[in-house]
Short mmCIF file of C-alpha atoms in Angstrom, two decimals:
data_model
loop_
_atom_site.label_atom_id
_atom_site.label_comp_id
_atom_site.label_asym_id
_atom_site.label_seq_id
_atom_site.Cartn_x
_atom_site.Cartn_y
_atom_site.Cartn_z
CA UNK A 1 47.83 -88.13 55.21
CA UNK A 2 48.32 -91.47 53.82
CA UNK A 3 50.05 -91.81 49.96
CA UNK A 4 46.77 -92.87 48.79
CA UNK A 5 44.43 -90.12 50.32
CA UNK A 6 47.36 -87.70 49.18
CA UNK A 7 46.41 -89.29 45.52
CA UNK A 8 42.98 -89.19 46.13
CA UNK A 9 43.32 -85.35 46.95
CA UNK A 10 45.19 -84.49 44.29
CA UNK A 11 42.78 -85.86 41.83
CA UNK A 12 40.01 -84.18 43.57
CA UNK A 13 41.30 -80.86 42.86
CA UNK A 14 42.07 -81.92 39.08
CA UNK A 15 38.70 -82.44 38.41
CA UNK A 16 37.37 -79.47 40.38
CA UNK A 17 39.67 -77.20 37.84
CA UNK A 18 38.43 -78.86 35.13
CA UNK A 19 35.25 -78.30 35.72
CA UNK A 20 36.09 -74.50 36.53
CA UNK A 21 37.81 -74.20 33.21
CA UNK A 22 35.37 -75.95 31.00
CA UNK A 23 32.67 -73.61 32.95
CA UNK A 24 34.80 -70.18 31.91
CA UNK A 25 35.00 -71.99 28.27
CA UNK A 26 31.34 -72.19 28.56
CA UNK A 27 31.33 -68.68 29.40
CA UNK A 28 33.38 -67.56 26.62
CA UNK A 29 31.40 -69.42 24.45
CA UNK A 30 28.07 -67.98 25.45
CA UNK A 31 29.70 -64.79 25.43
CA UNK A 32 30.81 -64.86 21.98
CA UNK A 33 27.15 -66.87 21.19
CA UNK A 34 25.32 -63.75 22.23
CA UNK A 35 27.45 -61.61 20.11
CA UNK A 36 27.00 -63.34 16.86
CA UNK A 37 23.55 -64.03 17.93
CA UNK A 38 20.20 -62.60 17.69
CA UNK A 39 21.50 -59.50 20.59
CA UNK A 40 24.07 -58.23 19.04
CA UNK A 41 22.00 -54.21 19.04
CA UNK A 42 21.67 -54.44 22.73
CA UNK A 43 25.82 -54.76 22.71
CA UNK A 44 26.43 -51.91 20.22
CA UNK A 45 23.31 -49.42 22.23
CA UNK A 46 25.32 -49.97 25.96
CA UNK A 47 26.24 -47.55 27.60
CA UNK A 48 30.28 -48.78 28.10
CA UNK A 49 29.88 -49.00 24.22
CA UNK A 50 28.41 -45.67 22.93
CA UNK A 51 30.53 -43.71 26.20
CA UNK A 52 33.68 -45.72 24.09
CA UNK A 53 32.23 -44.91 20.26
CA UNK A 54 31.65 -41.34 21.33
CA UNK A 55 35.40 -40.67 23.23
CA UNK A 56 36.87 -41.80 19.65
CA UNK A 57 34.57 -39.85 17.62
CA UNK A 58 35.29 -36.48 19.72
CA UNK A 59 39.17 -37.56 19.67
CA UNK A 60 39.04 -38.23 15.33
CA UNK A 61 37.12 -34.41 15.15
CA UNK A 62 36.41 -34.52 11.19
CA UNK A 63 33.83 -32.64 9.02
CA UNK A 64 30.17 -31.52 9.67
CA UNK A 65 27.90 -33.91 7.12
CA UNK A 66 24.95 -33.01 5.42
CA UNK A 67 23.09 -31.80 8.60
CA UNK A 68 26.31 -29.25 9.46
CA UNK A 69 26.30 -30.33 12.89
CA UNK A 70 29.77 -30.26 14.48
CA UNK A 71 31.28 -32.67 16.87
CA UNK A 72 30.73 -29.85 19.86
CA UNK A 73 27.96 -29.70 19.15
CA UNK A 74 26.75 -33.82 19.10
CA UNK A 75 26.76 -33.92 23.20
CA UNK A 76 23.69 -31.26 23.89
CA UNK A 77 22.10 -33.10 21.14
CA UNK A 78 22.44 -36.49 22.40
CA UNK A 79 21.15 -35.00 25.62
CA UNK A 80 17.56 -34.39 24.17
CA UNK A 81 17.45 -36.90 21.39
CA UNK A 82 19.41 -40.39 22.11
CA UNK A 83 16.53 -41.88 23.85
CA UNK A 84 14.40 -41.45 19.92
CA UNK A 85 17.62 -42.68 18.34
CA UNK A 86 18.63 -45.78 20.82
CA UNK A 87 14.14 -46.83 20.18
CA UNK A 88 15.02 -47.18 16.67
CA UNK A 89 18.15 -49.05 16.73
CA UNK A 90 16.64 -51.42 18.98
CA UNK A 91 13.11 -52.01 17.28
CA UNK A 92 15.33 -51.93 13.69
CA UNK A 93 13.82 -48.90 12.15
CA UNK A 94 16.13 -46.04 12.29
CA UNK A 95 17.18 -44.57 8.99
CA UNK A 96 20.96 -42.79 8.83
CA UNK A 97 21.03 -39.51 6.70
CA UNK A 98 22.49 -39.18 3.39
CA UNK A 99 26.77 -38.53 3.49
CA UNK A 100 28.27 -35.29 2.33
CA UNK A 101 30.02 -35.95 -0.97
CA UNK A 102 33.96 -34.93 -0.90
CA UNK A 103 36.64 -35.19 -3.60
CA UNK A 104 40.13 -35.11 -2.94
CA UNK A 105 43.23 -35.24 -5.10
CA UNK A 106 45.03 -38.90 -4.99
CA UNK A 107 49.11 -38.62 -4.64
CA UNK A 108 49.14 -40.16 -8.48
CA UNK A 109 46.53 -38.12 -10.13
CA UNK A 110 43.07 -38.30 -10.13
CA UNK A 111 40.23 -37.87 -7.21
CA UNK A 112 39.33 -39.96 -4.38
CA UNK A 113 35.70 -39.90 -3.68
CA UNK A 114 34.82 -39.30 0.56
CA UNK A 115 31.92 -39.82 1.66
CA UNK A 116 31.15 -37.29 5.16
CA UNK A 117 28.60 -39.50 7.88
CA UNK A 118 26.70 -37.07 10.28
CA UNK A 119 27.95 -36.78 13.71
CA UNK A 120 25.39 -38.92 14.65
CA UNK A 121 25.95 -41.72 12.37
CA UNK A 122 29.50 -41.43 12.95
CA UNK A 123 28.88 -42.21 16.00
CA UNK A 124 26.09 -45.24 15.39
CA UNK A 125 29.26 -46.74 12.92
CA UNK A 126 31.65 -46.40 15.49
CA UNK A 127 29.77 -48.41 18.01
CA UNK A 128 28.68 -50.77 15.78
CA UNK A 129 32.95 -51.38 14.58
CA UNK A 130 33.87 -51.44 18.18
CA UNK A 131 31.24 -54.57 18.52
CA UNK A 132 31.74 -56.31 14.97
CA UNK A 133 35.77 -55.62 15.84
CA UNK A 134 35.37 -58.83 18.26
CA UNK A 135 33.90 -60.93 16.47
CA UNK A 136 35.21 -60.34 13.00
CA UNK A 137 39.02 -59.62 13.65
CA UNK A 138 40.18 -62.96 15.53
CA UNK A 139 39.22 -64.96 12.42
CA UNK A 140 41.09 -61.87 10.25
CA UNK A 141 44.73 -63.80 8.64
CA UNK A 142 47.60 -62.87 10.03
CA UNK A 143 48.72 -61.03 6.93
CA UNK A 144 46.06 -58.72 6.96
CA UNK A 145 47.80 -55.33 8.29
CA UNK A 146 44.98 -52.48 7.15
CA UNK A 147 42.74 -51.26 9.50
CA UNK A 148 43.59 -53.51 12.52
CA UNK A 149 44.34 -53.01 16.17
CA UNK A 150 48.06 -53.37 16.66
CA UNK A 151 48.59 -54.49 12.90
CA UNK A 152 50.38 -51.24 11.20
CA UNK A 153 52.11 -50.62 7.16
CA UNK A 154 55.20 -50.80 9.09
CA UNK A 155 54.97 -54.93 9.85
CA UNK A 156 53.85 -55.80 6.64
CA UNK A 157 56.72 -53.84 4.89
CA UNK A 158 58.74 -55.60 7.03
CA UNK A 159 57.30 -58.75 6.90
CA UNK A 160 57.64 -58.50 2.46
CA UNK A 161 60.95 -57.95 2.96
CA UNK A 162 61.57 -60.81 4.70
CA UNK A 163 59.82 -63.14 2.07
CA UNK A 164 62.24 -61.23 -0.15
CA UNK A 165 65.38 -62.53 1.96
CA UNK A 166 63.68 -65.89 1.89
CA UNK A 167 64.48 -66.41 -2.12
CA UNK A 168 60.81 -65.08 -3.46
CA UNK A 169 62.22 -62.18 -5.47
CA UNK A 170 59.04 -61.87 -7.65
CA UNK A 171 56.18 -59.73 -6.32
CA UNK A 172 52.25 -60.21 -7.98
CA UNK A 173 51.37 -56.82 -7.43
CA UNK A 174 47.53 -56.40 -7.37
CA UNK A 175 45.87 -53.04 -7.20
CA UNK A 176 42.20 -53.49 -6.91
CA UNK A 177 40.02 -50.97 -9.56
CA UNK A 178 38.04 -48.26 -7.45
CA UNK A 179 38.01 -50.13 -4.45
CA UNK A 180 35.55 -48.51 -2.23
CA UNK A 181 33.25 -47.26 -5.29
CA UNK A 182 32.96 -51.07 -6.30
CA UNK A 183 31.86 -53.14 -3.74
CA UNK A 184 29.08 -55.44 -4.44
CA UNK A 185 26.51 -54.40 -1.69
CA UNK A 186 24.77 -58.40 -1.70
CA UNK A 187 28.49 -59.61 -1.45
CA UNK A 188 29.10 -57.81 1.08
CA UNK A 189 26.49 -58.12 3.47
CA UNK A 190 26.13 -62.11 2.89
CA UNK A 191 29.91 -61.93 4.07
CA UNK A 192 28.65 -59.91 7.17
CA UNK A 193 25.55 -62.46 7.89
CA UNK A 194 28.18 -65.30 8.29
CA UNK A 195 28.66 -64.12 11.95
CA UNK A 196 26.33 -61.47 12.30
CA UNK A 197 22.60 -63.10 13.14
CA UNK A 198 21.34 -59.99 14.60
CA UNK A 199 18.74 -58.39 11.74
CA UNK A 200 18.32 -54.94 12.98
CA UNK A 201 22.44 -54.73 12.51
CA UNK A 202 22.34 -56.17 9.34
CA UNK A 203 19.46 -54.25 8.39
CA UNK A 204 20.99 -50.63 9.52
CA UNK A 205 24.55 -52.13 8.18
CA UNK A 206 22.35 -52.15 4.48
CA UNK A 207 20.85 -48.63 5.19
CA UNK A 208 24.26 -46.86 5.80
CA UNK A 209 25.46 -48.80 2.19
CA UNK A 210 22.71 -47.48 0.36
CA UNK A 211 22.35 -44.18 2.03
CA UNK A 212 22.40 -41.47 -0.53
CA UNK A 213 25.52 -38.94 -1.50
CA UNK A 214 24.34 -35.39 -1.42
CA UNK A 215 26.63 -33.14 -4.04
CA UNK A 216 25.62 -29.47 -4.31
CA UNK A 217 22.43 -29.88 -2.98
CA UNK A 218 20.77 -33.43 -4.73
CA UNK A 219 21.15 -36.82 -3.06
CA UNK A 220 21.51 -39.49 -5.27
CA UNK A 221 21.06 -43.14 -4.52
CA UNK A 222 24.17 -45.55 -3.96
CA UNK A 223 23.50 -49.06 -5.19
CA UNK A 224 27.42 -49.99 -4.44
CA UNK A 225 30.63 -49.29 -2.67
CA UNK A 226 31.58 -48.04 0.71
CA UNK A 227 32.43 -44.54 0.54
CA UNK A 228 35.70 -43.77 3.00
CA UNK A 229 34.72 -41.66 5.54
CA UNK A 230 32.65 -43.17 8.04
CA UNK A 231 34.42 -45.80 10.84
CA UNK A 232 32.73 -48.98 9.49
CA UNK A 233 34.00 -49.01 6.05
CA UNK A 234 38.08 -50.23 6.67
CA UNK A 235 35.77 -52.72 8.94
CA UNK A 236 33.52 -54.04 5.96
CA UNK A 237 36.19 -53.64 3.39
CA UNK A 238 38.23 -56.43 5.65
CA UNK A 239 35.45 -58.69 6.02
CA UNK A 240 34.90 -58.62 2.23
CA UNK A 241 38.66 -59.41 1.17
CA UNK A 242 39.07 -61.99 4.13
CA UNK A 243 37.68 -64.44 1.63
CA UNK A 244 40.94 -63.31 -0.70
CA UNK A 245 43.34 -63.79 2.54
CA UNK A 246 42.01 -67.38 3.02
CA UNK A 247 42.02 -68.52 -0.61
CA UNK A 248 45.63 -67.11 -0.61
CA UNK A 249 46.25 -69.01 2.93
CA UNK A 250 44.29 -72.62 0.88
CA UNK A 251 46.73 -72.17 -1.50
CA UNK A 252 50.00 -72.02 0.36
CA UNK A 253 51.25 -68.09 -0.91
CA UNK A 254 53.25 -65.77 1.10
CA UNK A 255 51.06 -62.77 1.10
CA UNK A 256 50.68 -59.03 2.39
CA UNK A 257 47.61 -56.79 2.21
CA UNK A 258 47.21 -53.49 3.37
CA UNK A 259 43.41 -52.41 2.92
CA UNK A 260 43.05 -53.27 -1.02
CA UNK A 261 46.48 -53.04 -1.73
CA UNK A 262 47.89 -56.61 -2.29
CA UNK A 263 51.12 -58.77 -2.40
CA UNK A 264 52.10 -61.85 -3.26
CA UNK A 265 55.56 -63.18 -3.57
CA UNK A 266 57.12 -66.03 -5.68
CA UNK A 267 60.18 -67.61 -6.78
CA UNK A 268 59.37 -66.96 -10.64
CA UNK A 269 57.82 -64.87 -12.99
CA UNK A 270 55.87 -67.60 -14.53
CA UNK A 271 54.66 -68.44 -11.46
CA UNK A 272 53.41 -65.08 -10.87
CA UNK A 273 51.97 -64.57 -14.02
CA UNK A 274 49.66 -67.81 -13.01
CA UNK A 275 49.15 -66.75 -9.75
CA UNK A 276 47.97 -63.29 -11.02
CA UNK A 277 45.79 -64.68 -13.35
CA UNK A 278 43.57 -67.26 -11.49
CA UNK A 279 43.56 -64.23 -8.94
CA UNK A 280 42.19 -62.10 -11.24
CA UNK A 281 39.36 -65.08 -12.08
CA UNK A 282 38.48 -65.67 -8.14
CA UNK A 283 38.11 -61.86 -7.85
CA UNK A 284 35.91 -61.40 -10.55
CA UNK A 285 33.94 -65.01 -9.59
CA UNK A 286 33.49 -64.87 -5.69
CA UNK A 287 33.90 -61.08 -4.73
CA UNK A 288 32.82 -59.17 -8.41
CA UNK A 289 35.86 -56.65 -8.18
CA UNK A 290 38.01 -56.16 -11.22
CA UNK A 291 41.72 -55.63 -10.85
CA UNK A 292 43.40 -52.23 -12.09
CA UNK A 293 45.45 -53.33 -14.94
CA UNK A 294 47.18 -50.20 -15.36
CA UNK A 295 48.67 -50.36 -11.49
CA UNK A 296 49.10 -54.11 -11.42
CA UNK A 297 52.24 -56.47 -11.97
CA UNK A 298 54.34 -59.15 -11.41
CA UNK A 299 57.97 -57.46 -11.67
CA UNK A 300 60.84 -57.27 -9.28
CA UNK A 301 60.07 -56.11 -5.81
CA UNK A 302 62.93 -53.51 -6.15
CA UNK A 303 60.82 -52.04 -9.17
CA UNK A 304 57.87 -51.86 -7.37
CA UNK A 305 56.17 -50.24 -4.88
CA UNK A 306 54.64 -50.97 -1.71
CA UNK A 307 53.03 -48.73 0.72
CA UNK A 308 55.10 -45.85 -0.11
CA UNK A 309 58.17 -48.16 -0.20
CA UNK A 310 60.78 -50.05 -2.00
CA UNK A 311 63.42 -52.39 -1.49
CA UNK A 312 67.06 -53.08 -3.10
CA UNK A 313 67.81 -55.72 -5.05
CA UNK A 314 70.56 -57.46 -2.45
CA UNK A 315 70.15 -60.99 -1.29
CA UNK A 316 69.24 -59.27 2.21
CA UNK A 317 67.55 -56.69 0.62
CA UNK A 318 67.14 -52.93 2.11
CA UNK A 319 63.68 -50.96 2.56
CA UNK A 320 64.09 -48.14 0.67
CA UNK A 321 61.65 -44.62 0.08
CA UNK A 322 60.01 -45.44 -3.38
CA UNK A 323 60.59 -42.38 -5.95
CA UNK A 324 57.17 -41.72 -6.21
CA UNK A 325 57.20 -41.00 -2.58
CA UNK A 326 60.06 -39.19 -2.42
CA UNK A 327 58.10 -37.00 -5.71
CA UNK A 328 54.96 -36.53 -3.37
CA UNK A 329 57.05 -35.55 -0.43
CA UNK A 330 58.83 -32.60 -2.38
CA UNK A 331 55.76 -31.41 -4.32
CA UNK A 332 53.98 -30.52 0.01
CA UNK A 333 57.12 -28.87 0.50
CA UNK A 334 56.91 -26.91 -2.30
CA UNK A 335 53.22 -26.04 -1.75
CA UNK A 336 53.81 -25.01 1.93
CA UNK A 337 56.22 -23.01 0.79
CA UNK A 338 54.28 -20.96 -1.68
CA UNK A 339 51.38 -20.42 1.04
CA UNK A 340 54.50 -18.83 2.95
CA UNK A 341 55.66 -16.48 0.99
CA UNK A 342 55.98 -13.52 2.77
CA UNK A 343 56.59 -15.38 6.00
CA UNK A 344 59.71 -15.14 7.91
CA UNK A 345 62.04 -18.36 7.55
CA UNK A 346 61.51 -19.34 11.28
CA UNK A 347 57.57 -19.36 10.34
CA UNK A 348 57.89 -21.32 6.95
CA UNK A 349 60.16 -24.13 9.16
CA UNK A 350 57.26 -24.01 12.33
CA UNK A 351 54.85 -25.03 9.34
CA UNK A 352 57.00 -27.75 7.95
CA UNK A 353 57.55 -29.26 10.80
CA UNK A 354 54.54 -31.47 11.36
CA UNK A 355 54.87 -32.55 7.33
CA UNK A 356 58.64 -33.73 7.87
CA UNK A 357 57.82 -34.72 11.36
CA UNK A 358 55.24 -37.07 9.81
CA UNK A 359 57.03 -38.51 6.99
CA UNK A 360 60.11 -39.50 9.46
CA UNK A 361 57.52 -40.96 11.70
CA UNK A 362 56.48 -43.30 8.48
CA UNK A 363 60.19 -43.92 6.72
CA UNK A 364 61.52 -44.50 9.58
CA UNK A 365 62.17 -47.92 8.12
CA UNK A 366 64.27 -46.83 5.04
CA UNK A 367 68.10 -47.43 4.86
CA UNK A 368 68.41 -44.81 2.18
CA UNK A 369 71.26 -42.72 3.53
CA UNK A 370 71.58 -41.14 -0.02
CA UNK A 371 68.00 -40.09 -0.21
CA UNK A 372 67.66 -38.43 3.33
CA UNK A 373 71.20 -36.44 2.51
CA UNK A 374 69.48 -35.32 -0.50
CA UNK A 375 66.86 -34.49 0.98
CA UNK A 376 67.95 -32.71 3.31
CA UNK A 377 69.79 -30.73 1.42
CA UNK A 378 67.07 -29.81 -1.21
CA UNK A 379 64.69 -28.13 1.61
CA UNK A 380 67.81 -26.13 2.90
CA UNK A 381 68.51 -24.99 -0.84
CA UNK A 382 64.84 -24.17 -0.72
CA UNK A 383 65.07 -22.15 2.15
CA UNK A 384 68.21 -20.55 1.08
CA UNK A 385 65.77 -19.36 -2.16
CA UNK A 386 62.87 -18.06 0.14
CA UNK A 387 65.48 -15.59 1.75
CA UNK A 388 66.83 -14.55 -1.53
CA UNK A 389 63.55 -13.58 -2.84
CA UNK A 390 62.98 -11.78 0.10
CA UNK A 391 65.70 -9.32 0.19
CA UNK A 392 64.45 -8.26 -3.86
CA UNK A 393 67.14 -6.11 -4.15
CA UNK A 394 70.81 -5.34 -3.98
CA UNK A 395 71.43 -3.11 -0.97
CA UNK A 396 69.43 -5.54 1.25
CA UNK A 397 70.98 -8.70 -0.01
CA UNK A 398 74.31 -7.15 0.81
CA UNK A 399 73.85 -6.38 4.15
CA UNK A 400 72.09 -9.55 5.24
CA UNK A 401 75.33 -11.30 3.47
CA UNK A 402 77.41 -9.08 5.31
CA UNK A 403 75.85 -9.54 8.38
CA UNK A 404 76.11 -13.32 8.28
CA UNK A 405 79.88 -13.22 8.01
CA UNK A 406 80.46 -12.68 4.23
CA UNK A 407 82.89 -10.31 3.34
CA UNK A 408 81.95 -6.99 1.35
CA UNK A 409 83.81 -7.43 -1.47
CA UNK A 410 82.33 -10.68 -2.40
CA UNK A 411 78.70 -9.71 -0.89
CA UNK A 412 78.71 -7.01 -3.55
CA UNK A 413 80.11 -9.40 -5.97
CA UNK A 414 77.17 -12.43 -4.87
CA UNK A 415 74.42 -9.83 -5.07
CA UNK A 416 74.74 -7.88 -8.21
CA UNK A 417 75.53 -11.48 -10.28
CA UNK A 418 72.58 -11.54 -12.34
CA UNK A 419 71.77 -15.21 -11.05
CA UNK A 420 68.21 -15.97 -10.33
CA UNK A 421 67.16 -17.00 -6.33
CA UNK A 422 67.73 -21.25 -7.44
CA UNK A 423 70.79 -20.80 -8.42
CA UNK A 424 71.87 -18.15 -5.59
CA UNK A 425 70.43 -20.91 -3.56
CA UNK A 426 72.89 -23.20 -4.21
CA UNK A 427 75.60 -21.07 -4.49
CA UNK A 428 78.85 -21.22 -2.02
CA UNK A 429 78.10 -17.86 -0.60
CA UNK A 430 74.28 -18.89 0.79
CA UNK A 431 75.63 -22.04 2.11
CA UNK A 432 78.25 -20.30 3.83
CA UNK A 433 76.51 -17.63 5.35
CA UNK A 434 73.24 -20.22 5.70
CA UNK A 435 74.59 -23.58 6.54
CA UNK A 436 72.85 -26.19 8.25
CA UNK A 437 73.13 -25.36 11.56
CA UNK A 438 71.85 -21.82 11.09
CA UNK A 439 68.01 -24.20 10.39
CA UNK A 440 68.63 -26.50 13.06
CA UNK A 441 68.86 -23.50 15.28
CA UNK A 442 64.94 -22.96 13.96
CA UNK A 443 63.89 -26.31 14.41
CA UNK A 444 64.32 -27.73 10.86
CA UNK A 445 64.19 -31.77 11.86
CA UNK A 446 67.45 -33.44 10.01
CA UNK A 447 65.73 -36.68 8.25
CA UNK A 448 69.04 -38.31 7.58
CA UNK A 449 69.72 -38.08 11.78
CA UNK A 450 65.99 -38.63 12.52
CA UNK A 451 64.59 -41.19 9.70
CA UNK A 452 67.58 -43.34 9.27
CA UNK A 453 68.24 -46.22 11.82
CA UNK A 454 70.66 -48.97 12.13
CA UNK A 455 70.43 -52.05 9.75
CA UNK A 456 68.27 -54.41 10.85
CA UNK A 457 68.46 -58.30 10.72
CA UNK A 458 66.06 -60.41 8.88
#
C-alpha cells in the first residue's frame, strides 16, 4: 500500500467514527428527548422500572399509611390490581390516597411534621424519582450534597472545611423556616415543567402535593409543602433550591447545601451580612420561602454548626462534634438506658450498640480526641451506675465488689458510704473492679479507637 492510499485509508476510517459517534450522540440525545418529552409515564410504568421502585421500597420497609396496608402485603395486591393502577397512570387519571399524618420530636425542640404515602404510592413516587433522577440530577451543582447518589454530609463537611483553610473564615449560615411545610406548590411544579413535558407526570406530581393529611380520622386539604415521607420529596425539594445553587454559582460564592440547610463562606463579616441579605430578598422574590431568623447567621465557622459538626478555629482548621450533638448523643443514651432498667449490663450494651455504632459511622470525621475520651468515659460511668442500682443493698454490693477483686475491708467500707449510685459510679472502687476492659469484653464499641482517624490534609 502506497503512502497515499495509506492516507487515504486512514481518513476513511476517521470519518466512518465520526459518523458512529455523532450517531450514538444522536442516540443519547433522543434518549434523553424522550425522557423530557411527552413519554416520560411509559418510562416510569416499565417493567425494569417498577421491578427497581419496588426492590427499594421492600428494602426501606416503613409505616402502613392511611389504608394500613403493609409492605408484605403490597406484592399479592399488585398481583390483582396493577393492571387498574398502570391504566390510570398512563391515561393521567389516577388519584393517590391521602398520607398518614406523623409528628416527631426534632433534636432542638419542637415537632417535625411526616407525612406516611400508602404502599402503593410509595411505590408510584419511587418510580417516578428513579426516572426524574436522570434527568434532573446531571444539571444538579456540584455543591449540592442532600439527597444525591454518591453525594453524602460527609463531602460537604469536608469540602467547608476546606473553604475554611482557603482564608474564608466567615460562614452565612441560612436555615430555611419550615422547609417542607412551605413550599410554594405553583413554584414548584413550574420548576418541574422546565424538563418535564410529560402532563400525566406533572399532573399526578400535583395530585401527590395536594393530597390530603389524615390526623385522627379527618383529611384535610394541603395547599403547600412536601411532607417528608414519601421518596419524591428530597427529589422536588432539590429541584426547587437548584435555582438557589445557580444564583449562588452566577455570583461567584463558595457554597454547601445539604437538603435546606445552607452555607456560604466569605472573607468578612460585612460581606456576609450583604450576602445574607440579598439572599434573604431572592428567597423571598423567586422561590417565596422565608429564612429562620432565629437559626440563621453569619458568625465564625468554629461557632457554628453544620450538619452535626464543627470546626476549630486553626488556620488548617479541625472537624470537630458540635456540642449540640454531642448533647443529643448523651440524652439516647440516657433514654436507652432507662428502657433497660432491669436488664442485665451485657443486654443494656447489645442495645447500645447500633446507637454508638451509628454515630461512629457519622463522626467518623471528627479529630476531637478530648470529646471521644470523654465520652467514653461518661457511658462507662453510666454503666458503672446501672450495676449499682442493681445490687439495692449492702450485702449484695459487697459480694459483687468482692468478687471482682476488691478487698473486704474496703468493699464493706465502698458499700455502706452513704453515696448515691453517680457518685459510686465514679468512684475508684467501681473503676477498679469495672474498668474498661471488663465492657469491651461485652461489646461496648470504644469511640475514641473507632471514631477518631488520622489527620487529614486539606
Amino acid at each position: 500500500m502506497t503512502e497515499k492510499s495509506e492516507a487515504d485509508y486512514r481518513n476513511t476510517r476517521r470519518k466512518r467514527g465520526e459518523r458512529s459517534a455523532g450517531a450514538s450522540n444522536v442516540t443519547a440525545r433522543e434518549e434523553t428527548s424522550s425522557l423530557e418529552g411527552t413519554a416520560l409515564m411509559e418510562a416510569v410504568v416499565a417493567r425494569e422500572n417498577m421491578m427497581r421502585a419496588y426492590a427499594r421500597v421492600v428494602q426501606n420497609k416503613g409505616a402502613a399509611g392511611v389504608d394500613a396496608m403493609t409492605v408484605e402485603e403490597l406484592q399479592p395486591y399488585l398481583r390483582d390490581h396493577w393492571e387498574g393502577i398502570k391504566k390510570e397512570l398512563l391515561e393521567g387519571s389516577y388519584r393517590p390516597q391521602a398520607v398518614r399524618k406523623v409528628e416527631i420530636p426534632k433534636p432542638g425542640g419542637g415537632t417535625r411534621m411526616l407525612g406516611i404515602p400508602t404502599v402503593v404510592d410509595r411505590l408510584i413516587q419511587q418510580a417516578l424519582h428513579q426516572v426524574m433522577t436522570a434527568i434532573f440530577d446531571r444539571h444538579f451543582s456540584t455543591s449540592s450534597y442532600g439527597f444525591r447518589e454518591g453525594r453524602s454530609a460527609h463531602q460537604a463537611v469536608t469540602q467547608a472545611r476546606r473553604y475554611v483553610a482557603e482564608g474564608k473564615r466567615w460562614v452565612v449560615d441560612i436555615d430555611l423556616e419550615k422547609f417542607f411545610d412551605r413550599v410554594n406548590h405553583d413554584v414548584l411544579m413550574s420548576r418541574v415543567a422546565r424538563r418535564v413535558q410529560d402532563k400525566r407526570v406533572l399532573r399526578v406530581i400535583r395530585r401527590y402535593l395536594q393530597a390530603g393529611m389524615m390526623s385522627d380520622g379527618i383529611v384535610s386539604v394541603r395547599t403547600e409543602g412536601t411532607p417528608q415521607g414519601g421518596p419524591l420529596s428530597p427529589l422536588l425539594s432539590n429541584i426547587l433550591l437548584d435555582d438557589l445553587d445557580k444564583e449562588l454559582e452566577r455570583r461567584g460564592h463558595a457554597f454547601c447545601r445539604y437538603a435546606d440547610d445552607c452555607n456560604v463562606y466569605v472573607r468578612s463579616r460585612i460581606a456576609g451580612e450583604r450576602v445574607m441579605t440579598s439572599l434573604k430578598q431572592f428567597l423571598d422574590k423567586h422561590l417565596r420561602l422565608r429564612v429562620n431568623e432565629a437559626k440563621s447567621a453569619v458568625g465564625r465557622p468554629w461557632q457554628r454548626t453544620f450538619l452535626g459538626y464543627s470546626m476549630t478555629f486553626h488556620w488548617k482548621p479541625r472537624l470537630t462534634v458540635a456540642a449540640r450533638s454531642r448533647d443529643r448523643f448523651k440524652e439516647k443514651v440516657r433514654e436507652l438506658l432507662r428502657r433497660g432498667r432491669g436488664q442485665s449490663v451485657g443486654q443494656v450494651i447489645t442495645e447500645l450498640q447500633p446507637l454508638l455504632r451509628g454515630w461512629i459511622a457519622y463522626f467518623k470525621l471528627a479529630e476531637a480526641r478530648k470529646t471521644f475520651e470523654e465520652l467514653d468515659g461518661w457511658i462507662r460511668r453510666k454503666l458503672r451506675c446501672v450495676l449499682w442500682r442493681q445490687w439495692k443493698r449492702v450485702y449484695p454490693r459487697v459480694r459483687r465488689l468482692m468478687q471482682r477483686g476488691i478487698a473486704e475491708a474496703r468493699a464493706w467500707r465502698s458499700a455502706t458510704n452513704g453515696r448515691g449510685p453517680w457518685w459510686n459510679s465514679g468512684a475508684s472502687h467501681m473503676n477498679e473492679a469495672f474498668p474498661a476492659s471488663f465492657f469491651a469484653g461485652l461489646g461496648l464499641p470504644s469511640l475514641l479507637h473507632e471514631c477518631l482517624r488520622p489527620t487529614y490534609s486539606i
